[in-house]
Structures are given as C-alpha cells and as structure tokens.
mmCIF file of C-alpha atoms in Angstrom:
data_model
loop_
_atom_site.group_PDB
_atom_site.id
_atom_site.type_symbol
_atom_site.label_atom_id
_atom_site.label_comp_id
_atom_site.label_asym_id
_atom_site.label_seq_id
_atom_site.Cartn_x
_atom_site.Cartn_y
_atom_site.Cartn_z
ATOM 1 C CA UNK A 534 -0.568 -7.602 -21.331
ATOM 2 C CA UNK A 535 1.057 -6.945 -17.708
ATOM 3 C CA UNK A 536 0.012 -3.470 -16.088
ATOM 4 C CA UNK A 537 2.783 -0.902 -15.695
ATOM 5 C CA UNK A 538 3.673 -1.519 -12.403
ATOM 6 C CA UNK A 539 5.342 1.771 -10.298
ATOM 7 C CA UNK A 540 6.875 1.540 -6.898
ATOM 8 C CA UNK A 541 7.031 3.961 -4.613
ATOM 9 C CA UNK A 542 9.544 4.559 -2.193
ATOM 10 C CA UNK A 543 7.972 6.239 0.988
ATOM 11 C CA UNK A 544 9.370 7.000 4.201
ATOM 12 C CA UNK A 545 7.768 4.437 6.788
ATOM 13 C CA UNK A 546 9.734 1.476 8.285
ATOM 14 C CA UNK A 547 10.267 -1.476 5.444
ATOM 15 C CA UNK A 548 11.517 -4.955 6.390
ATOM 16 C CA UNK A 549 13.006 -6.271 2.864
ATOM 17 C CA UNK A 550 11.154 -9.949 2.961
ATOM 18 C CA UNK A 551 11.249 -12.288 -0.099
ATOM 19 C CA UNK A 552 7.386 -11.924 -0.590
ATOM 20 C CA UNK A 553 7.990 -7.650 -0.450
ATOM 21 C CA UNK A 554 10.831 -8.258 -3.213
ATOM 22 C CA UNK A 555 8.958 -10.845 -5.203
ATOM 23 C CA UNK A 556 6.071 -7.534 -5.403
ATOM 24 C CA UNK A 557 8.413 -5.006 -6.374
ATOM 25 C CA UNK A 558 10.380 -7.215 -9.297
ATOM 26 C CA UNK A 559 10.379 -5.584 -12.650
ATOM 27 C CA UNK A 560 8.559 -2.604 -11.262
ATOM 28 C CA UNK A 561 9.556 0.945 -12.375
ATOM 29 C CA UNK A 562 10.551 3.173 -8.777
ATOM 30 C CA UNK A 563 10.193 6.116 -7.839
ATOM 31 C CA UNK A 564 11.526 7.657 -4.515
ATOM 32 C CA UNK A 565 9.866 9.917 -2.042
ATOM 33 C CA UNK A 566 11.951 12.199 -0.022
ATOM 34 C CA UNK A 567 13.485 10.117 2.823
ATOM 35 C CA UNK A 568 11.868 6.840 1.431
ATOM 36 C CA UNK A 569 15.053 6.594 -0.746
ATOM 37 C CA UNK A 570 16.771 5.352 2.546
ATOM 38 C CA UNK A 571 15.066 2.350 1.324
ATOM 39 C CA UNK A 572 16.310 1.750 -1.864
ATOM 40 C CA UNK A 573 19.685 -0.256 -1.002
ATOM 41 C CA UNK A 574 18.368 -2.239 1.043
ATOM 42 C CA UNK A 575 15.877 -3.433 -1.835
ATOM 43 C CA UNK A 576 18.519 -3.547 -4.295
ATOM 44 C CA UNK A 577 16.383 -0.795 -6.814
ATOM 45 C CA UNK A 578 17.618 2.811 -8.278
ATOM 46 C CA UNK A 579 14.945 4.900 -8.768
ATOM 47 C CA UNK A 580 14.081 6.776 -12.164
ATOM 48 C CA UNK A 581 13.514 10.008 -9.959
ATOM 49 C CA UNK A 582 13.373 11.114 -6.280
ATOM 50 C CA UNK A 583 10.614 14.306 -5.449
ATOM 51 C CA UNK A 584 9.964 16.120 -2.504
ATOM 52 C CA UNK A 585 11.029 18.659 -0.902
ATOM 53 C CA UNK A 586 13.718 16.918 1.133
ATOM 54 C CA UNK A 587 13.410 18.153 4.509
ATOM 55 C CA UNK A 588 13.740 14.220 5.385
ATOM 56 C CA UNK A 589 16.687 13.807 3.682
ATOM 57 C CA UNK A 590 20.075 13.883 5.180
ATOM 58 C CA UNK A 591 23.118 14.910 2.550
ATOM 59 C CA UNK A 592 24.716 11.542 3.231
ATOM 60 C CA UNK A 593 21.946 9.671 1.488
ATOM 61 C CA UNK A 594 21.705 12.709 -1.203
ATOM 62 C CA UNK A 595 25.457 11.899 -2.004
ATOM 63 C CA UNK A 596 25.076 8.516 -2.083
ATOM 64 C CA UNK A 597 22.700 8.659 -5.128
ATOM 65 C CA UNK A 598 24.418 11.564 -7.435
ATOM 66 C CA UNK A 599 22.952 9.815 -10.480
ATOM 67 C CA UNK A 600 19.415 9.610 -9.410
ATOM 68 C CA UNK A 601 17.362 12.653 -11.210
ATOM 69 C CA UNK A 602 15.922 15.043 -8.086
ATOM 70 C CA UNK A 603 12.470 16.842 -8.828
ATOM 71 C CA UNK A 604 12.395 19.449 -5.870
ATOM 72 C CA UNK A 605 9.174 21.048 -4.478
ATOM 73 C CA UNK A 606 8.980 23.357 -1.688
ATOM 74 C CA UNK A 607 8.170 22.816 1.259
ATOM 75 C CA UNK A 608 5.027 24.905 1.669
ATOM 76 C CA UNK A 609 3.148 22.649 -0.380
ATOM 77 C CA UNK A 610 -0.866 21.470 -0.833
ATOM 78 C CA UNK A 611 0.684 17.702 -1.243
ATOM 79 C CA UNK A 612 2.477 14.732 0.720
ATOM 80 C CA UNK A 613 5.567 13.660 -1.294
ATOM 81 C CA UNK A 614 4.336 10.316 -1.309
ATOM 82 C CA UNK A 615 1.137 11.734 -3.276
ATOM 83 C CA UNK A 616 3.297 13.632 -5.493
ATOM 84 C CA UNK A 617 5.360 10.543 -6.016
ATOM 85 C CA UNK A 618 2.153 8.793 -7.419
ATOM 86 C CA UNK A 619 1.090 11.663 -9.270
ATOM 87 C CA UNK A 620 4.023 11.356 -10.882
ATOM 88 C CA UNK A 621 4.298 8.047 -11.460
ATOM 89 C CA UNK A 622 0.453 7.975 -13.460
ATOM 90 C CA UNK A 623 1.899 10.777 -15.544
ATOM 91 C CA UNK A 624 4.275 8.140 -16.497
ATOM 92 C CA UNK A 625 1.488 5.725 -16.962
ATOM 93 C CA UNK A 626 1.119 3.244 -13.830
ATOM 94 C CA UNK A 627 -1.785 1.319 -13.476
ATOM 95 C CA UNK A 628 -0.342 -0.659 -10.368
ATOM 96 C CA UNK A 629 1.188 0.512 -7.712
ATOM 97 C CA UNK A 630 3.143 -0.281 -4.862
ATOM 98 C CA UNK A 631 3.432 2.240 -1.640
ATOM 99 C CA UNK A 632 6.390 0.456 -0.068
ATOM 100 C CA UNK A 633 7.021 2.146 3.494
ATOM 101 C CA UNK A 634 3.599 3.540 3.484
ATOM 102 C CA UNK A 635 2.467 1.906 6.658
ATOM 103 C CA UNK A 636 3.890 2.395 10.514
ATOM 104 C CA UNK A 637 6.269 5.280 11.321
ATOM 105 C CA UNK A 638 6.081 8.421 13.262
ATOM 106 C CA UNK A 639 3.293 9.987 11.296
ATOM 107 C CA UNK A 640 0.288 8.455 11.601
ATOM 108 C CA UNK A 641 -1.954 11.559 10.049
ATOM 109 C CA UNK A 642 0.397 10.172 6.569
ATOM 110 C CA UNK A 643 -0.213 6.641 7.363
ATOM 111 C CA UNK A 644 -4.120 6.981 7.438
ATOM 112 C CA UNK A 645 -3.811 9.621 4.528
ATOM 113 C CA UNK A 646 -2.262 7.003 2.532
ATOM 114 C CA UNK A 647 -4.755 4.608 3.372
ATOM 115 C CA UNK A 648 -7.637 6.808 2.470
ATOM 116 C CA UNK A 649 -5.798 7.942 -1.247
ATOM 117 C CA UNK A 650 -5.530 4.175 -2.023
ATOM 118 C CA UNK A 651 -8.871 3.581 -1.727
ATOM 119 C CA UNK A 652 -9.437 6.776 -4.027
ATOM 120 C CA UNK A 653 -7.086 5.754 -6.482
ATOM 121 C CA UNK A 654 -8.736 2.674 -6.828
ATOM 122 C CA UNK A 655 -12.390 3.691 -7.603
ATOM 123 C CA UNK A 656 -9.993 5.399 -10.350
ATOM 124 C CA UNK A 657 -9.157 2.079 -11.867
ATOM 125 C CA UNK A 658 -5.782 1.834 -10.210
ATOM 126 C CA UNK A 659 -4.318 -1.526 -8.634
ATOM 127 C CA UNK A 660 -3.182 -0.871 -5.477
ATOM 128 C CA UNK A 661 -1.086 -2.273 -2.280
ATOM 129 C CA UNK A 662 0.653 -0.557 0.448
ATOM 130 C CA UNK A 663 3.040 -2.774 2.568
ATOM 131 C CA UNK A 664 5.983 -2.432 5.307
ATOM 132 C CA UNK A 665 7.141 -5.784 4.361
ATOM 133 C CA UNK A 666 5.492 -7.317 7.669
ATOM 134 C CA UNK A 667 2.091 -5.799 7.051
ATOM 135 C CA UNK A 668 0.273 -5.173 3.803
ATOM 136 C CA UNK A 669 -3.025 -3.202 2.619
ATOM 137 C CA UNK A 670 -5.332 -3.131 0.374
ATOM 138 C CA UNK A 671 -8.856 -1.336 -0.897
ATOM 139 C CA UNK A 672 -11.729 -2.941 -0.845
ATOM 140 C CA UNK A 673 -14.426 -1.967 -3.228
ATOM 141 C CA UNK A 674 -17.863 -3.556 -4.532
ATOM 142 C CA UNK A 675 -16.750 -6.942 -7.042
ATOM 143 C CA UNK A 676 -14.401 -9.545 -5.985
ATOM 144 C CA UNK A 677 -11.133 -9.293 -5.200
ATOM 145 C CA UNK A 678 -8.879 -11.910 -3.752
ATOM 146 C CA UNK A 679 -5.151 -12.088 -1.753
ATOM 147 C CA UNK A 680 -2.729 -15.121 -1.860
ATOM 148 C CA UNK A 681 -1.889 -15.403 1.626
ATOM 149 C CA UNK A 682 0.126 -17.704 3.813
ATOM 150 C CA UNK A 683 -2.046 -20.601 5.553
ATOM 151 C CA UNK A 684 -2.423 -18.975 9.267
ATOM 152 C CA UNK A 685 -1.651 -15.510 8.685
ATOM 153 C CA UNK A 686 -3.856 -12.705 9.810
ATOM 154 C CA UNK A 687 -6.180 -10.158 7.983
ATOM 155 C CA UNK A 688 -8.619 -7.863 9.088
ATOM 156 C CA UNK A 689 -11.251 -6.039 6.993
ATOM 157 C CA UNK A 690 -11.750 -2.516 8.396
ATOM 158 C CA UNK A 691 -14.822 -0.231 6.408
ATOM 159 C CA UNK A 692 -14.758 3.114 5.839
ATOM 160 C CA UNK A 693 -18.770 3.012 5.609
ATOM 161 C CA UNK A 694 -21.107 0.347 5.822
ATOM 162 C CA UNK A 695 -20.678 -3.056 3.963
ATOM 163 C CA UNK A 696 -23.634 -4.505 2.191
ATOM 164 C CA UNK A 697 -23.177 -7.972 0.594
ATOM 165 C CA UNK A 698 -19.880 -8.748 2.183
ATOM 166 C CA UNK A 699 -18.830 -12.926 1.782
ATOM 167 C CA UNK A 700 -15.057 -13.333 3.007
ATOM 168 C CA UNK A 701 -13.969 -17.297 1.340
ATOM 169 C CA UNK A 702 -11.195 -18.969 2.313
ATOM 170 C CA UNK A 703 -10.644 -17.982 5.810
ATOM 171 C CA UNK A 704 -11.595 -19.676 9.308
ATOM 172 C CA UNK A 705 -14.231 -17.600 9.734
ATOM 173 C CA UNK A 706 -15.862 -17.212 6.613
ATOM 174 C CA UNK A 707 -18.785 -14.397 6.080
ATOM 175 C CA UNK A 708 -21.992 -14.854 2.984
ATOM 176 C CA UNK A 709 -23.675 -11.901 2.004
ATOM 177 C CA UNK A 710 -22.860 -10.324 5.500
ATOM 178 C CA UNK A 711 -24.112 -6.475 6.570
ATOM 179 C CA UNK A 712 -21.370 -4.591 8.876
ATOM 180 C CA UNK A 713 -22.152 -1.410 10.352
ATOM 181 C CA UNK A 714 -19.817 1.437 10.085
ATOM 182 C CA UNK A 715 -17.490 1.050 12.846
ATOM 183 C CA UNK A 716 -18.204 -2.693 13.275
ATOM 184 C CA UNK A 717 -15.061 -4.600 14.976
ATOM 185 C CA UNK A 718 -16.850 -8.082 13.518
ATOM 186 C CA UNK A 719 -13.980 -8.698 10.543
ATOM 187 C CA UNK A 720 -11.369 -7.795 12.677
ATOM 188 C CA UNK A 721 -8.388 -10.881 13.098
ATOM 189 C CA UNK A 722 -9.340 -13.585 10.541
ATOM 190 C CA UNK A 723 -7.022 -16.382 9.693
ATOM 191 C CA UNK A 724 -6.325 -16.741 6.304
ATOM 192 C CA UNK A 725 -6.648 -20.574 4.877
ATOM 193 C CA UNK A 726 -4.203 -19.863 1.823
ATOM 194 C CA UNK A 727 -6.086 -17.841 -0.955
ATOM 195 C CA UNK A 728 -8.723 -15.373 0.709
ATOM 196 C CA UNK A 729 -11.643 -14.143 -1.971
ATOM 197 C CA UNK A 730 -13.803 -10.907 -0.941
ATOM 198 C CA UNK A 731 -16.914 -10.097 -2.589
ATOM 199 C CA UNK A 732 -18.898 -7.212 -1.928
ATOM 200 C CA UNK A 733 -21.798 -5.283 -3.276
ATOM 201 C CA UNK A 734 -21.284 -2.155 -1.833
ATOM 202 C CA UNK A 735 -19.351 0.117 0.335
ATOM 203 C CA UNK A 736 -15.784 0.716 0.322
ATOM 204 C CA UNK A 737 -13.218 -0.731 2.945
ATOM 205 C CA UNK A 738 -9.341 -1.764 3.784
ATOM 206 C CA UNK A 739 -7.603 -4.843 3.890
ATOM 207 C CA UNK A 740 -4.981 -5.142 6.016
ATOM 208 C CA UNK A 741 -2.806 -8.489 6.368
ATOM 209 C CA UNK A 742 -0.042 -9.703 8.284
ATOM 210 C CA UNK A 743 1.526 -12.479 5.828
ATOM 211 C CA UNK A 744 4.496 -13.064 8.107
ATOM 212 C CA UNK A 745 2.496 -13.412 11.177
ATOM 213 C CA UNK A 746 1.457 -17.094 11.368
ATOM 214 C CA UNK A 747 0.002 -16.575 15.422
ATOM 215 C CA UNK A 748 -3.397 -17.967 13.861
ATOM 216 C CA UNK A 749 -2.013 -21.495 12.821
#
C-alpha cells in the first residue's frame, strides 16, 4: 500500500517543472498562507488553507471562495508552514511534500524548514522539500537513495558529524567515509543517474539541483 502523500503549499518561489508535478500527482494539498499563490500555477485546489494571512492579498482570497480557511492569529508559537504539516498528520500523511519551502526572502523559515524535516523524519515521516529547481532531503543512519538526472548536482551538508557515510552512484563516490561537522568535503557531486546514501550515524541534508546539468 502507497503512503498518504500531503502537499504543502508554502510561500517560497516554485518553478512548476514536469519532475515537481510528477511529485505532487495524486497528493492531498494543503495551502499555507501566501503559498496558495501557488496553487494555479500547479493546477491543485487545496482541501484547506491555514495561517494567519498576513501574506495574503484579498485578490488571491477571492479567487479561491470555495477553499475551507482555518485562521490563526498572528501572535503565534508556529510558522504556517508547520501548522500546515501539523495539520496535514492529523489527517494522516506519512509523506510529504514542502513545495515552496526553499529560497525566498526569509531565510530564518528556509533553514527552519530544513531543520523540521529532518525532525519529522526521525518521526517516521517521508520527506522532500523542493522549489522546483532545487530539492531537499534528510539524511539519517540506513540507506536512502534519489533518482536523479545523469549530471545534475547534489551536495550533502551535516548537521553533526557523519560516521559511516558511502555516497554510490556519483562521480565522486565516498565508502564508509568520516566528515567532521562543518566539513565542505560532500559539497557539489555529480549525480550518475540513481545516487544511494548509506550512513551509520549522524543526521544530514540533501540538497539537489535536478535541472542543473553544469556537471555533465
């Protein structure tokens, strides 16, 4: 059986590629304050929109009349994007997709979405973040791997140190590697088509550029 599969709509820049749309099909959505400026573009109506709007204009608020609206206030202990997921694991996701959770003016929400992911997924949770031109995922201890175009770029960033770290399927493959915390050695790799990760312990990001072929 398939995972229930949520996206969220957040409010980062999105580019609508067919591998971002090929993610989101047959997902369940779920908008995010001014992340439903994405929705259109991506062809989806969300099953609700929280937040407490104070990103969203009343043009795009008229423009979806039908879609539920959960408000919260604005003095709140919680992004709307992690209200959006909170939401959405009520409702019984166990994969999601942060579409428009990368880039934008807010970097403290961009690197606060990085860090929940990897927190969700000690929880069990499949997880990917994407703009459409750049994707991410968590890294934890097992094996994990990422169908990726032949020459596109990745990068493994760790949020401690990496014991046991073997990177296949790349030009510059890694076995049973050690990188320090703050270690720029798995920075730009070129992906060879499928890329497999195993690692025994720490925790870390992915982060891929699938439509940036500069390493062919």
């Amino acid at each position: 059986m398939s995972k229930q599969a949520f996206v969220i709509l957040m409010g980062g820049p999105l580019t609508p590629t067919d591998r971002l749309l090929a993610q989101l099909s047959g997902a369940r959505v779920i908008a995010a304050d001014g992340g439903m400026r994405h929705a259109s573009a991506l062809g989806l109506t969300p099953e609700l929109w929280v937040g407490d709007f104070d990103s969203t204009p009343d043009a795009l608020i008229a423009e979806w009349p039908d879609v539920l609206r959960e408000p919260y206030p604005s003095a709140k202990n919680e992004t709307d994007g992690e209200i959006a997921v909170a939401t959405a694991l009520e409702r019984g996701a166990q994969k999601l997709v942060l579409a428009g959770a990368l880039g934008g003016e807010r970097s403290d929400h961009a690197f606060m979405h990085l860090l929940y992911a990897a927190k969700l997924a000690e929880d069990g949770i499949d997880l990917l973040l994407t703009s459409g031109e750049e994707e991410a995922y968590p890294l934890l201890p097992g094996t994990f791997e990422i169908d990726l175009p032949k020459g596109s770029l990745f990068s493994i960033l760790g949020l401690d140190t990496l014991t046991g770290l073997s990177i296949a399927g790349a030009r510059y493959p890694l076995k049973d590697f050690h990188l320090p915390f703050g270690s720029s050695r798995t920075v730009s790799n070129v992906a060879e088509g499928t890329v497999r990760f195993t690692l025994s312990s720490g925790r870390a990001l992915i982060l891929a550029r699938p439509q940036d072929l500069s390493g062919a």
